[in-house]
Structure formats: structure tokens, C-alpha cells
């Protein structure tokens, strides 16, 4: 098993380990944030369209 979580906990060792691991972690984080922001917006737009 590769210690992928260690790279996120210890930022100093990110460069020593592969550079793709932290990029994947940041990608997942950004994707979850975007989804959390987009889902309520689309829901509100649907409700507004049904009300109008």
C-alpha cells in the first residue's frame, strides 16, 4: 500500500514522494467543492423555474 495520505499531512515530503499524488488530492478537493456549490445552485434554479 502506498502512503498517499502521508503526502497530504506532511507538505514538506510532497516533493520527495511522487508529484501526482498531491495533485490528485487537490483535484478531488476542488471537485467536491465545485459539486457542493453547483448542486444547491441547480436546485434553486429548478425551484425558481417551477415557481415562475
CSV table of N, CA and C in Angstrom, one decimal:
chain,number,residue,atom,x,y,z
A,1,UNK,N,0.8,-1.2,0.0
A,1,UNK,CA,0.0,0.0,0.0
A,1,UNK,C,0.9,1.2,0.0
A,2,UNK,N,0.5,2.2,-0.8
A,2,UNK,CA,1.3,3.4,-0.9
A,2,UNK,C,0.8,4.5,0.0
A,3,UNK,N,1.6,5.1,0.8
A,3,UNK,CA,1.1,6.1,1.8
A,3,UNK,C,0.7,7.4,1.1
A,4,UNK,N,-0.4,7.5,0.5
A,4,UNK,CA,-0.9,8.7,-0.2
A,4,UNK,C,-1.4,9.7,0.8
A,5,UNK,N,-1.9,9.3,1.9
A,5,UNK,CA,-2.4,10.3,2.9
A,5,UNK,C,-1.3,11.0,3.6
A,6,UNK,N,-0.1,10.4,3.6
A,6,UNK,CA,1.0,11.0,4.3
A,6,UNK,C,1.5,12.2,3.6
A,7,UNK,N,1.3,12.2,2.2
A,7,UNK,CA,1.7,13.4,1.4
A,7,UNK,C,0.9,14.6,1.8
A,8,UNK,N,-0.4,14.4,2.0
A,8,UNK,CA,-1.3,15.5,2.3
A,8,UNK,C,-1.1,16.0,3.7
A,9,UNK,N,-0.7,15.1,4.7
A,9,UNK,CA,-0.5,15.5,6.0
A,9,UNK,C,0.9,16.3,6.2
A,10,UNK,N,1.9,15.8,5.6
A,10,UNK,CA,3.2,16.4,5.7
A,10,UNK,C,3.6,17.1,4.4
A,11,UNK,N,3.4,18.4,4.3
A,11,UNK,CA,3.6,19.1,3.0
A,11,UNK,C,5.1,19.1,2.6
A,12,UNK,N,6.0,19.0,3.6
A,12,UNK,CA,7.4,19.0,3.3
A,12,UNK,C,7.9,17.8,2.5
A,13,UNK,N,7.2,16.7,2.6
A,13,UNK,CA,7.6,15.5,1.9
A,13,UNK,C,6.9,15.2,0.6
A,14,UNK,N,6.1,16.2,0.2
A,14,UNK,CA,5.4,16.1,-1.1
A,14,UNK,C,6.3,15.9,-2.3
A,15,UNK,N,7.4,16.8,-2.3
A,15,UNK,CA,8.3,16.8,-3.4
A,15,UNK,C,9.1,15.5,-3.4
A,16,UNK,N,9.4,14.9,-2.2
A,16,UNK,CA,10.1,13.7,-2.2
A,16,UNK,C,9.3,12.5,-2.7
A,17,UNK,N,8.0,12.5,-2.4
A,17,UNK,CA,7.2,11.4,-2.9
A,17,UNK,C,6.7,11.9,-4.3
A,18,UNK,N,6.0,11.1,-5.0
A,18,UNK,CA,5.6,11.5,-6.4
A,18,UNK,C,4.8,12.8,-6.4
A,19,UNK,N,4.9,13.5,-7.5
A,19,UNK,CA,4.2,14.8,-7.6
A,19,UNK,C,2.7,14.6,-8.0
A,20,UNK,N,2.3,13.5,-8.5
A,20,UNK,CA,1.0,13.3,-8.9
A,20,UNK,C,0.0,13.0,-7.8
A,21,UNK,N,0.5,12.5,-6.7
A,21,UNK,CA,-0.3,12.2,-5.5
A,21,UNK,C,-1.0,13.4,-5.0
A,22,UNK,N,-0.2,14.5,-4.6
A,22,UNK,CA,-0.9,15.7,-4.1
A,22,UNK,C,-1.8,16.4,-5.2
A,23,UNK,N,-1.4,16.3,-6.4
A,23,UNK,CA,-2.3,16.8,-7.5
A,23,UNK,C,-3.6,16.1,-7.5
A,24,UNK,N,-3.6,14.8,-7.3
A,24,UNK,CA,-4.9,14.1,-7.3
A,24,UNK,C,-5.7,14.5,-6.1
A,25,UNK,N,-5.0,14.7,-4.9
A,25,UNK,CA,-5.7,15.1,-3.7
A,25,UNK,C,-6.4,16.4,-3.9
A,26,UNK,N,-5.6,17.4,-4.5
A,26,UNK,CA,-6.2,18.7,-4.7
A,26,UNK,C,-7.3,18.7,-5.7
A,27,UNK,N,-7.2,17.8,-6.7
A,27,UNK,CA,-8.2,17.7,-7.7
A,27,UNK,C,-9.5,17.2,-7.1
A,28,UNK,N,-9.4,16.2,-6.2
A,28,UNK,CA,-10.6,15.7,-5.6
A,28,UNK,C,-11.2,16.7,-4.7
A,29,UNK,N,-10.4,17.5,-4.0
A,29,UNK,CA,-10.9,18.5,-3.1
A,29,UNK,C,-11.6,19.6,-3.9
A,30,UNK,N,-11.0,20.0,-5.0
A,30,UNK,CA,-11.6,21.1,-5.8
A,30,UNK,C,-12.9,20.5,-6.4
A,31,UNK,N,-12.9,19.3,-6.9
A,31,UNK,CA,-14.1,18.7,-7.5
A,31,UNK,C,-15.3,18.6,-6.4
A,32,UNK,N,-15.0,18.2,-5.2
A,32,UNK,CA,-16.0,18.2,-4.2
A,32,UNK,C,-16.6,19.5,-3.9
A,33,UNK,N,-15.7,20.5,-3.8
A,33,UNK,CA,-16.1,21.9,-3.5
A,33,UNK,C,-17.0,22.4,-4.6
A,34,UNK,N,-16.6,22.2,-5.9
A,34,UNK,CA,-17.4,22.6,-7.0
A,34,UNK,C,-18.8,21.9,-7.0
A,35,UNK,N,-18.8,20.6,-6.7
A,35,UNK,CA,-20.1,19.9,-6.7
A,35,UNK,C,-21.0,20.5,-5.6
A,36,UNK,N,-20.4,20.8,-4.4
A,36,UNK,CA,-21.2,21.3,-3.3
A,36,UNK,C,-21.7,22.6,-3.6
A,37,UNK,N,-21.0,23.4,-4.4
A,37,UNK,CA,-21.5,24.7,-4.8
A,37,UNK,C,-22.5,24.6,-5.9
A,38,UNK,N,-22.3,23.7,-6.9
A,38,UNK,CA,-23.2,23.6,-8.1
A,38,UNK,C,-24.5,23.0,-7.7
A,39,UNK,N,-24.5,21.9,-6.9
A,39,UNK,CA,-25.8,21.2,-6.6
A,39,UNK,C,-26.9,22.1,-6.0
A,40,UNK,N,-26.6,23.0,-5.0
A,40,UNK,CA,-27.6,23.9,-4.5
A,40,UNK,C,-28.1,24.9,-5.5
A,41,UNK,N,-27.1,25.4,-6.3
A,41,UNK,CA,-27.5,26.4,-7.3
A,41,UNK,C,-28.4,25.8,-8.4
A,42,UNK,N,-28.1,24.6,-8.9
A,42,UNK,CA,-29.0,24.0,-9.8
A,42,UNK,C,-30.4,23.7,-9.2
A,43,UNK,N,-30.4,23.3,-7.9
A,43,UNK,CA,-31.6,23.0,-7.2
A,43,UNK,C,-32.5,24.3,-7.1
A,44,UNK,N,-31.8,25.4,-6.8
A,44,UNK,CA,-32.5,26.7,-6.7
A,44,UNK,C,-33.1,27.1,-8.0
A,45,UNK,N,-32.3,26.9,-9.1
A,45,UNK,CA,-32.7,27.3,-10.4
A,45,UNK,C,-34.0,26.5,-10.8
A,46,UNK,N,-33.9,25.2,-10.5
A,46,UNK,CA,-35.1,24.3,-10.8
A,46,UNK,C,-36.3,24.8,-10.1
A,47,UNK,N,-36.2,25.1,-8.8
A,47,UNK,CA,-37.3,25.6,-8.0
A,47,UNK,C,-37.8,26.9,-8.5
A,48,UNK,N,-36.9,27.8,-8.9
A,48,UNK,CA,-37.3,29.1,-9.4
A,48,UNK,C,-38.1,28.9,-10.7
A,49,UNK,N,-37.6,28.0,-11.6
A,49,UNK,CA,-38.3,27.7,-12.9
A,49,UNK,C,-39.7,27.2,-12.6
A,50,UNK,N,-39.8,26.3,-11.7
A,50,UNK,CA,-41.1,25.7,-11.4
A,50,UNK,C,-42.1,26.8,-10.8
A,51,UNK,N,-41.5,27.7,-10.0
A,51,UNK,CA,-42.4,28.7,-9.4
A,51,UNK,C,-42.8,29.7,-10.5
A,52,UNK,N,-41.9,30.1,-11.3
A,52,UNK,CA,-42.2,31.1,-12.4
A,52,UNK,C,-43.1,30.4,-13.4
